[in-house]
């Protein structure tokens, strides 16, 4: 998957508790550099208090995303303040809105959420890279998040061209979850998923039918350009939800393909 033409600046932050974490940080740096990102690494360590604010400013201005490789040592250093100042101080003051991450991407490399994630990271969602299998399963979500660029509204004449254009079938695929755009409001959680292309309104109608078919708890679904947003107030298994979404997308593709075929037959008769 290709990154954006302008290289995004990525910081990998980690605490050393074994040679494995060092090896993994180096491996991830190489992989992301290959994906055309510009990657730096920072080890959790002493930062003189006199330059703390300057360090904060540099990180905020220099990096588009901060990947935190979380393990029990990272959580301990970040929460217990056993050193003068530390990366947790820096990152916790970055523009992290309550209930929504702006730059931080939590990645668990050992342990689990309760053992490895600092309490000040206010999200229930993270990437699990604690095994080779989990890395392969969640890697696309990381790349999708790093590549994500918010859609800018086109000029009105572009909307008019789109409205009068003939609808054609295009197969829609899920690219991945956009972790930094997850939001919480009034006990509702909204998960944004990136698509390979902007779907038509008719495709969206079919998707809505499929996503709620057979679900005891209905979810709110909205489509904005090439992004699907799913909102729910119910706790769930993320991978189960993702599997349902993939199945719904497959069903919507098939239904939309039949719809366009039937519509074109009517026009020909």
PDB file of C-alpha atoms in Angstrom:
ATOM      1  CA  UNK A   1       0.000   0.000   0.000  1.00  0.00           C
ATOM      2  CA  UNK A   2       1.475   3.363  -0.994  1.00  0.00           C
ATOM      3  CA  UNK A   3       1.681   6.237   1.445  1.00  0.00           C
ATOM      4  CA  UNK A   4       0.748   9.821   0.623  1.00  0.00           C
ATOM      5  CA  UNK A   5       3.054  11.668  -1.787  1.00  0.00           C
ATOM      6  CA  UNK A   6       4.227  13.937   1.037  1.00  0.00           C
ATOM      7  CA  UNK A   7       6.129  11.893   3.586  1.00  0.00           C
ATOM      8  CA  UNK A   8       4.473  11.783   6.969  1.00  0.00           C
ATOM      9  CA  UNK A   9       6.700  12.101  10.017  1.00  0.00           C
ATOM     10  CA  UNK A  10       6.292   9.175  12.433  1.00  0.00           C
ATOM     11  CA  UNK A  11       7.778   8.823  15.920  1.00  0.00           C
ATOM     12  CA  UNK A  12       8.083   5.382  17.513  1.00  0.00           C
ATOM     13  CA  UNK A  13       8.245   5.633  21.308  1.00  0.00           C
ATOM     14  CA  UNK A  14       9.153   2.623  23.469  1.00  0.00           C
ATOM     15  CA  UNK A  15      10.607   1.513  26.794  1.00  0.00           C
ATOM     16  CA  UNK A  16      13.362  -1.079  26.851  1.00  0.00           C
ATOM     17  CA  UNK A  17      12.705  -4.128  29.005  1.00  0.00           C
ATOM     18  CA  UNK A  18      14.176  -6.736  26.678  1.00  0.00           C
ATOM     19  CA  UNK A  19      16.106  -7.121  23.443  1.00  0.00           C
ATOM     20  CA  UNK A  20      12.815  -8.165  21.799  1.00  0.00           C
ATOM     21  CA  UNK A  21      11.304  -4.673  22.123  1.00  0.00           C
ATOM     22  CA  UNK A  22      14.431  -3.129  20.578  1.00  0.00           C
ATOM     23  CA  UNK A  23      14.333  -5.626  17.710  1.00  0.00           C
ATOM     24  CA  UNK A  24      10.623  -4.964  17.150  1.00  0.00           C
ATOM     25  CA  UNK A  25      11.093  -1.169  17.132  1.00  0.00           C
ATOM     26  CA  UNK A  26      13.866  -1.506  14.574  1.00  0.00           C
ATOM     27  CA  UNK A  27      11.761  -3.894  12.477  1.00  0.00           C
ATOM     28  CA  UNK A  28       8.755  -1.541  12.520  1.00  0.00           C
ATOM     29  CA  UNK A  29      10.956   1.417  11.592  1.00  0.00           C
ATOM     30  CA  UNK A  30      12.300  -0.437   8.554  1.00  0.00           C
ATOM     31  CA  UNK A  31       8.819  -1.533   7.448  1.00  0.00           C
ATOM     32  CA  UNK A  32       7.360   1.975   7.724  1.00  0.00           C
ATOM     33  CA  UNK A  33      10.333   3.517   5.948  1.00  0.00           C
ATOM     34  CA  UNK A  34       9.689   1.036   3.135  1.00  0.00           C
ATOM     35  CA  UNK A  35       6.065   2.251   3.068  1.00  0.00           C
ATOM     36  CA  UNK A  36       7.463   5.744   2.376  1.00  0.00           C
ATOM     37  CA  UNK A  37       7.067   7.221   5.855  1.00  0.00           C
ATOM     38  CA  UNK A  38       9.880   9.110   7.564  1.00  0.00           C
ATOM     39  CA  UNK A  39      10.364   7.356  10.904  1.00  0.00           C
ATOM     40  CA  UNK A  40      12.276   8.264  14.062  1.00  0.00           C
ATOM     41  CA  UNK A  41      12.594   6.350  17.329  1.00  0.00           C
ATOM     42  CA  UNK A  42      12.682   7.591  20.922  1.00  0.00           C
ATOM     43  CA  UNK A  43      13.438   5.506  24.005  1.00  0.00           C
ATOM     44  CA  UNK A  44      11.576   6.336  27.202  1.00  0.00           C
ATOM     45  CA  UNK A  45      14.297   8.098  29.216  1.00  0.00           C
ATOM     46  CA  UNK A  46      15.268  11.142  31.274  1.00  0.00           C
ATOM     47  CA  UNK A  47      14.412  14.496  29.797  1.00  0.00           C
ATOM     48  CA  UNK A  48      15.828  17.520  31.676  1.00  0.00           C
ATOM     49  CA  UNK A  49      13.008  19.622  33.077  1.00  0.00           C
ATOM     50  CA  UNK A  50      14.576  22.795  31.689  1.00  0.00           C
ATOM     51  CA  UNK A  51      13.971  21.628  28.122  1.00  0.00           C
ATOM     52  CA  UNK A  52      10.682  19.759  28.673  1.00  0.00           C
ATOM     53  CA  UNK A  53       8.467  22.431  27.086  1.00  0.00           C
ATOM     54  CA  UNK A  54      10.825  22.815  24.152  1.00  0.00           C
ATOM     55  CA  UNK A  55      10.804  19.041  23.688  1.00  0.00           C
ATOM     56  CA  UNK A  56       6.996  19.029  23.750  1.00  0.00           C
ATOM     57  CA  UNK A  57       6.828  21.773  21.151  1.00  0.00           C
ATOM     58  CA  UNK A  58       9.334  19.981  18.923  1.00  0.00           C
ATOM     59  CA  UNK A  59       7.412  16.710  19.025  1.00  0.00           C
ATOM     60  CA  UNK A  60       4.040  18.332  18.346  1.00  0.00           C
ATOM     61  CA  UNK A  61       5.397  20.304  15.417  1.00  0.00           C
ATOM     62  CA  UNK A  62       7.690  17.653  13.955  1.00  0.00           C
ATOM     63  CA  UNK A  63       5.607  14.484  13.939  1.00  0.00           C
ATOM     64  CA  UNK A  64       2.278  13.664  12.340  1.00  0.00           C
ATOM     65  CA  UNK A  65       1.769  10.528  14.446  1.00  0.00           C
ATOM     66  CA  UNK A  66       3.311   8.977  17.548  1.00  0.00           C
ATOM     67  CA  UNK A  67       3.291   5.187  17.698  1.00  0.00           C
ATOM     68  CA  UNK A  68       3.599   4.021  21.310  1.00  0.00           C
ATOM     69  CA  UNK A  69       4.944   0.497  21.667  1.00  0.00           C
ATOM     70  CA  UNK A  70       3.288  -0.442  24.939  1.00  0.00           C
ATOM     71  CA  UNK A  71       4.522  -3.036  27.415  1.00  0.00           C
ATOM     72  CA  UNK A  72       4.392  -3.242  31.235  1.00  0.00           C
ATOM     73  CA  UNK A  73       7.629  -1.230  31.502  1.00  0.00           C
ATOM     74  CA  UNK A  74       6.185   1.591  29.420  1.00  0.00           C
ATOM     75  CA  UNK A  75       3.089   1.778  31.607  1.00  0.00           C
ATOM     76  CA  UNK A  76       5.173   1.720  34.790  1.00  0.00           C
ATOM     77  CA  UNK A  77       7.549   4.465  33.706  1.00  0.00           C
ATOM     78  CA  UNK A  78       4.740   6.587  32.332  1.00  0.00           C
ATOM     79  CA  UNK A  79       2.480   6.379  35.386  1.00  0.00           C
ATOM     80  CA  UNK A  80       4.829   6.033  38.354  1.00  0.00           C
ATOM     81  CA  UNK A  81       7.069   8.987  37.442  1.00  0.00           C
ATOM     82  CA  UNK A  82      10.167   7.224  38.679  1.00  0.00           C
ATOM     83  CA  UNK A  83      12.339   9.512  36.557  1.00  0.00           C
ATOM     84  CA  UNK A  84      12.604  13.304  36.561  1.00  0.00           C
ATOM     85  CA  UNK A  85      10.486  13.801  33.472  1.00  0.00           C
ATOM     86  CA  UNK A  86       9.555  11.268  30.845  1.00  0.00           C
ATOM     87  CA  UNK A  87       7.918  10.744  27.490  1.00  0.00           C
ATOM     88  CA  UNK A  88       4.558  10.147  29.155  1.00  0.00           C
ATOM     89  CA  UNK A  89       4.657  13.741  30.363  1.00  0.00           C
ATOM     90  CA  UNK A  90       5.296  14.921  26.850  1.00  0.00           C
ATOM     91  CA  UNK A  91       2.734  12.811  25.052  1.00  0.00           C
ATOM     92  CA  UNK A  92      -0.046  13.263  27.585  1.00  0.00           C
ATOM     93  CA  UNK A  93       0.049  17.005  26.895  1.00  0.00           C
ATOM     94  CA  UNK A  94      -0.141  16.685  23.138  1.00  0.00           C
ATOM     95  CA  UNK A  95      -3.477  17.758  21.659  1.00  0.00           C
ATOM     96  CA  UNK A  96      -5.367  14.698  22.892  1.00  0.00           C
ATOM     97  CA  UNK A  97      -9.010  15.669  23.232  1.00  0.00           C
ATOM     98  CA  UNK A  98     -11.082  13.856  25.801  1.00  0.00           C
ATOM     99  CA  UNK A  99     -12.337  10.652  24.221  1.00  0.00           C
ATOM    100  CA  UNK A 100     -10.526  11.198  20.929  1.00  0.00           C
ATOM    101  CA  UNK A 101      -6.910  10.582  19.973  1.00  0.00           C
ATOM    102  CA  UNK A 102      -5.300  13.114  17.669  1.00  0.00           C
ATOM    103  CA  UNK A 103      -1.771  11.854  17.161  1.00  0.00           C
ATOM    104  CA  UNK A 104      -1.153   8.899  19.453  1.00  0.00           C
ATOM    105  CA  UNK A 105      -1.475   5.354  18.119  1.00  0.00           C
ATOM    106  CA  UNK A 106      -1.293   2.809  20.988  1.00  0.00           C
ATOM    107  CA  UNK A 107       0.329  -0.491  19.993  1.00  0.00           C
ATOM    108  CA  UNK A 108       0.576  -3.309  22.525  1.00  0.00           C
ATOM    109  CA  UNK A 109       3.673  -5.424  21.941  1.00  0.00           C
ATOM    110  CA  UNK A 110       3.597  -7.454  25.165  1.00  0.00           C
ATOM    111  CA  UNK A 111       1.171  -7.957  28.029  1.00  0.00           C
ATOM    112  CA  UNK A 112      -2.397  -6.766  27.544  1.00  0.00           C
ATOM    113  CA  UNK A 113      -4.445  -3.582  27.838  1.00  0.00           C
ATOM    114  CA  UNK A 114      -4.605  -3.549  31.653  1.00  0.00           C
ATOM    115  CA  UNK A 115      -0.923  -4.429  32.071  1.00  0.00           C
ATOM    116  CA  UNK A 116       0.598  -2.296  29.325  1.00  0.00           C
ATOM    117  CA  UNK A 117      -1.557   0.725  28.476  1.00  0.00           C
ATOM    118  CA  UNK A 118      -1.080   3.902  30.597  1.00  0.00           C
ATOM    119  CA  UNK A 119      -4.323   5.108  32.156  1.00  0.00           C
ATOM    120  CA  UNK A 120      -3.923   8.580  30.640  1.00  0.00           C
ATOM    121  CA  UNK A 121      -4.378   7.137  27.138  1.00  0.00           C
ATOM    122  CA  UNK A 122      -8.149   7.558  27.027  1.00  0.00           C
ATOM    123  CA  UNK A 123      -9.242   5.012  24.455  1.00  0.00           C
ATOM    124  CA  UNK A 124     -10.563   1.477  24.422  1.00  0.00           C
ATOM    125  CA  UNK A 125      -9.009   0.860  21.026  1.00  0.00           C
ATOM    126  CA  UNK A 126      -5.440  -0.049  20.242  1.00  0.00           C
ATOM    127  CA  UNK A 127      -3.448  -2.235  17.882  1.00  0.00           C
ATOM    128  CA  UNK A 128      -2.384  -5.637  19.164  1.00  0.00           C
ATOM    129  CA  UNK A 129       1.069  -6.568  17.842  1.00  0.00           C
ATOM    130  CA  UNK A 130       1.850  -8.980  20.673  1.00  0.00           C
ATOM    131  CA  UNK A 131       2.368 -11.903  18.302  1.00  0.00           C
ATOM    132  CA  UNK A 132       3.271 -12.435  14.656  1.00  0.00           C
ATOM    133  CA  UNK A 133      -0.297 -13.501  13.889  1.00  0.00           C
ATOM    134  CA  UNK A 134      -1.772 -10.364  15.528  1.00  0.00           C
ATOM    135  CA  UNK A 135       0.744  -8.187  13.688  1.00  0.00           C
ATOM    136  CA  UNK A 136      -0.363  -9.596  10.334  1.00  0.00           C
ATOM    137  CA  UNK A 137      -4.026  -9.204  11.307  1.00  0.00           C
ATOM    138  CA  UNK A 138      -3.766  -5.560  12.442  1.00  0.00           C
ATOM    139  CA  UNK A 139      -0.997  -4.147  10.252  1.00  0.00           C
ATOM    140  CA  UNK A 140      -3.391  -2.810   7.605  1.00  0.00           C
ATOM    141  CA  UNK A 141      -5.233  -0.761  10.262  1.00  0.00           C
ATOM    142  CA  UNK A 142      -1.941   0.911  11.175  1.00  0.00           C
ATOM    143  CA  UNK A 143      -1.087   1.772   7.568  1.00  0.00           C
ATOM    144  CA  UNK A 144      -4.657   2.926   6.913  1.00  0.00           C
ATOM    145  CA  UNK A 145      -4.455   5.295   9.906  1.00  0.00           C
ATOM    146  CA  UNK A 146      -1.049   6.665   8.923  1.00  0.00           C
ATOM    147  CA  UNK A 147      -2.217   7.267   5.351  1.00  0.00           C
ATOM    148  CA  UNK A 148      -5.591   8.767   6.239  1.00  0.00           C
ATOM    149  CA  UNK A 149      -6.304  12.277   4.974  1.00  0.00           C
ATOM    150  CA  UNK A 150      -9.520  14.098   5.765  1.00  0.00           C
ATOM    151  CA  UNK A 151     -11.775  14.764   2.811  1.00  0.00           C
ATOM    152  CA  UNK A 152     -12.112  18.362   1.640  1.00  0.00           C
ATOM    153  CA  UNK A 153     -15.498  19.407   0.264  1.00  0.00           C
ATOM    154  CA  UNK A 154     -15.374  19.992  -3.523  1.00  0.00           C
ATOM    155  CA  UNK A 155     -16.792  23.046  -5.256  1.00  0.00           C
ATOM    156  CA  UNK A 156     -20.542  23.132  -5.965  1.00  0.00           C
ATOM    157  CA  UNK A 157     -20.071  22.542  -9.696  1.00  0.00           C
ATOM    158  CA  UNK A 158     -18.361  19.245  -8.871  1.00  0.00           C
ATOM    159  CA  UNK A 159     -21.476  18.164  -6.950  1.00  0.00           C
ATOM    160  CA  UNK A 160     -23.627  19.034  -9.966  1.00  0.00           C
ATOM    161  CA  UNK A 161     -21.453  16.966 -12.281  1.00  0.00           C
ATOM    162  CA  UNK A 162     -21.687  14.027  -9.898  1.00  0.00           C
ATOM    163  CA  UNK A 163     -25.486  14.337  -9.569  1.00  0.00           C
ATOM    164  CA  UNK A 164     -26.069  14.111 -13.308  1.00  0.00           C
ATOM    165  CA  UNK A 165     -23.480  11.406 -13.932  1.00  0.00           C
ATOM    166  CA  UNK A 166     -24.622   7.915 -14.899  1.00  0.00           C
ATOM    167  CA  UNK A 167     -24.235   5.467 -12.024  1.00  0.00           C
ATOM    168  CA  UNK A 168     -21.858   2.621 -12.739  1.00  0.00           C
ATOM    169  CA  UNK A 169     -20.911  -0.348 -10.617  1.00  0.00           C
ATOM    170  CA  UNK A 170     -17.679  -0.188  -8.667  1.00  0.00           C
ATOM    171  CA  UNK A 171     -16.727  -2.850  -6.153  1.00  0.00           C
ATOM    172  CA  UNK A 172     -16.125  -1.345  -2.721  1.00  0.00           C
ATOM    173  CA  UNK A 173     -13.471  -2.715  -0.377  1.00  0.00           C
ATOM    174  CA  UNK A 174     -12.605  -1.995   3.252  1.00  0.00           C
ATOM    175  CA  UNK A 175      -9.090  -0.564   3.688  1.00  0.00           C
ATOM    176  CA  UNK A 176      -8.999  -0.441   7.481  1.00  0.00           C
ATOM    177  CA  UNK A 177      -9.941   1.258  10.749  1.00  0.00           C
ATOM    178  CA  UNK A 178      -8.788   4.865  11.250  1.00  0.00           C
ATOM    179  CA  UNK A 179      -7.713   4.753  14.893  1.00  0.00           C
ATOM    180  CA  UNK A 180      -6.979   8.470  15.308  1.00  0.00           C
ATOM    181  CA  UNK A 181     -10.532   9.394  14.236  1.00  0.00           C
ATOM    182  CA  UNK A 182     -12.365   7.187  16.763  1.00  0.00           C
ATOM    183  CA  UNK A 183     -14.635   9.373  18.899  1.00  0.00           C
ATOM    184  CA  UNK A 184     -16.915   9.131  21.926  1.00  0.00           C
ATOM    185  CA  UNK A 185     -19.995  11.264  22.591  1.00  0.00           C
ATOM    186  CA  UNK A 186     -22.899  10.756  25.020  1.00  0.00           C
ATOM    187  CA  UNK A 187     -21.869   7.135  25.637  1.00  0.00           C
ATOM    188  CA  UNK A 188     -21.804   6.491  21.883  1.00  0.00           C
ATOM    189  CA  UNK A 189     -18.638   5.288  20.214  1.00  0.00           C
ATOM    190  CA  UNK A 190     -18.032   6.029  16.533  1.00  0.00           C
ATOM    191  CA  UNK A 191     -15.634   3.888  14.513  1.00  0.00           C
ATOM    192  CA  UNK A 192     -14.493   5.242  11.118  1.00  0.00           C
ATOM    193  CA  UNK A 193     -13.415   2.800   8.405  1.00  0.00           C
ATOM    194  CA  UNK A 194     -11.691   3.874   5.186  1.00  0.00           C
ATOM    195  CA  UNK A 195     -12.911   2.524   1.833  1.00  0.00           C
ATOM    196  CA  UNK A 196     -11.040   2.153  -1.445  1.00  0.00           C
ATOM    197  CA  UNK A 197     -13.417   4.594  -3.137  1.00  0.00           C
ATOM    198  CA  UNK A 198     -16.477   6.750  -2.584  1.00  0.00           C
ATOM    199  CA  UNK A 199     -19.638   4.591  -2.910  1.00  0.00           C
ATOM    200  CA  UNK A 200     -22.917   5.733  -4.421  1.00  0.00           C
ATOM    201  CA  UNK A 201     -25.982   6.581  -2.341  1.00  0.00           C
ATOM    202  CA  UNK A 202     -27.744   3.432  -3.539  1.00  0.00           C
ATOM    203  CA  UNK A 203     -24.795   1.312  -2.391  1.00  0.00           C
ATOM    204  CA  UNK A 204     -25.074   2.959   1.014  1.00  0.00           C
ATOM    205  CA  UNK A 205     -28.736   2.010   1.262  1.00  0.00           C
ATOM    206  CA  UNK A 206     -27.918  -1.630   0.568  1.00  0.00           C
ATOM    207  CA  UNK A 207     -25.095  -1.565   3.128  1.00  0.00           C
ATOM    208  CA  UNK A 208     -27.391  -0.182   5.821  1.00  0.00           C
ATOM    209  CA  UNK A 209     -29.812  -3.049   5.280  1.00  0.00           C
ATOM    210  CA  UNK A 210     -27.084  -5.680   5.477  1.00  0.00           C
ATOM    211  CA  UNK A 211     -25.235  -4.276   8.502  1.00  0.00           C
ATOM    212  CA  UNK A 212     -28.344  -4.347  10.682  1.00  0.00           C
ATOM    213  CA  UNK A 213     -29.760  -7.601   9.321  1.00  0.00           C
ATOM    214  CA  UNK A 214     -29.932 -10.146  12.151  1.00  0.00           C
ATOM    215  CA  UNK A 215     -28.347  -7.826  14.742  1.00  0.00           C
ATOM    216  CA  UNK A 216     -30.101  -7.644  18.100  1.00  0.00           C
ATOM    217  CA  UNK A 217     -28.487  -4.240  18.664  1.00  0.00           C
ATOM    218  CA  UNK A 218     -28.861  -1.804  15.793  1.00  0.00           C
ATOM    219  CA  UNK A 219     -25.935   0.395  14.837  1.00  0.00           C
ATOM    220  CA  UNK A 220     -26.018   3.841  13.272  1.00  0.00           C
ATOM    221  CA  UNK A 221     -24.328   3.980   9.913  1.00  0.00           C
ATOM    222  CA  UNK A 222     -23.182   7.004   7.932  1.00  0.00           C
ATOM    223  CA  UNK A 223     -21.042   7.336   4.821  1.00  0.00           C
ATOM    224  CA  UNK A 224     -18.981  10.426   4.123  1.00  0.00           C
ATOM    225  CA  UNK A 225     -17.051  10.364   0.864  1.00  0.00           C
ATOM    226  CA  UNK A 226     -14.770   7.288   1.184  1.00  0.00           C
ATOM    227  CA  UNK A 227     -15.321   6.682   4.900  1.00  0.00           C
ATOM    228  CA  UNK A 228     -17.895   4.570   6.739  1.00  0.00           C
ATOM    229  CA  UNK A 229     -18.745   5.617  10.292  1.00  0.00           C
ATOM    230  CA  UNK A 230     -20.416   3.101  12.593  1.00  0.00           C
ATOM    231  CA  UNK A 231     -21.846   4.369  15.897  1.00  0.00           C
ATOM    232  CA  UNK A 232     -23.102   2.221  18.749  1.00  0.00           C
ATOM    233  CA  UNK A 233     -23.701   2.493  22.496  1.00  0.00           C
ATOM    234  CA  UNK A 234     -23.153  -1.202  23.022  1.00  0.00           C
ATOM    235  CA  UNK A 235     -19.861  -2.838  23.980  1.00  0.00           C
ATOM    236  CA  UNK A 236     -18.790  -5.391  21.422  1.00  0.00           C
ATOM    237  CA  UNK A 237     -15.932  -7.429  20.087  1.00  0.00           C
ATOM    238  CA  UNK A 238     -14.144  -5.286  17.487  1.00  0.00           C
ATOM    239  CA  UNK A 239     -13.160  -8.238  15.326  1.00  0.00           C
ATOM    240  CA  UNK A 240     -16.725  -9.545  15.357  1.00  0.00           C
ATOM    241  CA  UNK A 241     -17.987  -6.130  14.243  1.00  0.00           C
ATOM    242  CA  UNK A 242     -15.350  -5.948  11.526  1.00  0.00           C
ATOM    243  CA  UNK A 243     -16.344  -9.388  10.242  1.00  0.00           C
ATOM    244  CA  UNK A 244     -20.011  -8.270  10.079  1.00  0.00           C
ATOM    245  CA  UNK A 245     -18.989  -5.112   8.230  1.00  0.00           C
ATOM    246  CA  UNK A 246     -16.960  -7.082   5.694  1.00  0.00           C
ATOM    247  CA  UNK A 247     -19.909  -9.417   5.111  1.00  0.00           C
ATOM    248  CA  UNK A 248     -22.277  -6.439   4.759  1.00  0.00           C
ATOM    249  CA  UNK A 249     -19.947  -4.782   2.226  1.00  0.00           C
ATOM    250  CA  UNK A 250     -19.850  -7.995   0.205  1.00  0.00           C
ATOM    251  CA  UNK A 251     -23.653  -8.172   0.278  1.00  0.00           C
ATOM    252  CA  UNK A 252     -24.012  -4.493  -0.678  1.00  0.00           C
ATOM    253  CA  UNK A 253     -21.639  -4.961  -3.620  1.00  0.00           C
ATOM    254  CA  UNK A 254     -23.661  -7.875  -4.949  1.00  0.00           C
ATOM    255  CA  UNK A 255     -27.017  -6.116  -4.432  1.00  0.00           C
ATOM    256  CA  UNK A 256     -25.746  -2.909  -6.040  1.00  0.00           C
ATOM    257  CA  UNK A 257     -24.400  -4.834  -9.027  1.00  0.00           C
ATOM    258  CA  UNK A 258     -27.812  -6.483  -9.590  1.00  0.00           C
ATOM    259  CA  UNK A 259     -29.602  -3.147  -9.097  1.00  0.00           C
ATOM    260  CA  UNK A 260     -27.542  -1.410 -11.793  1.00  0.00           C
ATOM    261  CA  UNK A 261     -27.923  -4.347 -14.176  1.00  0.00           C
ATOM    262  CA  UNK A 262     -31.719  -4.336 -13.782  1.00  0.00           C
ATOM    263  CA  UNK A 263     -31.869  -0.551 -14.116  1.00  0.00           C
ATOM    264  CA  UNK A 264     -29.868  -0.607 -17.335  1.00  0.00           C
ATOM    265  CA  UNK A 265     -32.167  -3.318 -18.765  1.00  0.00           C
ATOM    266  CA  UNK A 266     -35.166  -1.072 -18.100  1.00  0.00           C
ATOM    267  CA  UNK A 267     -33.471   1.790 -19.941  1.00  0.00           C
ATOM    268  CA  UNK A 268     -32.733  -0.445 -22.922  1.00  0.00           C
ATOM    269  CA  UNK A 269     -36.342  -1.642 -23.239  1.00  0.00           C
TER     270      UNK A 269
END
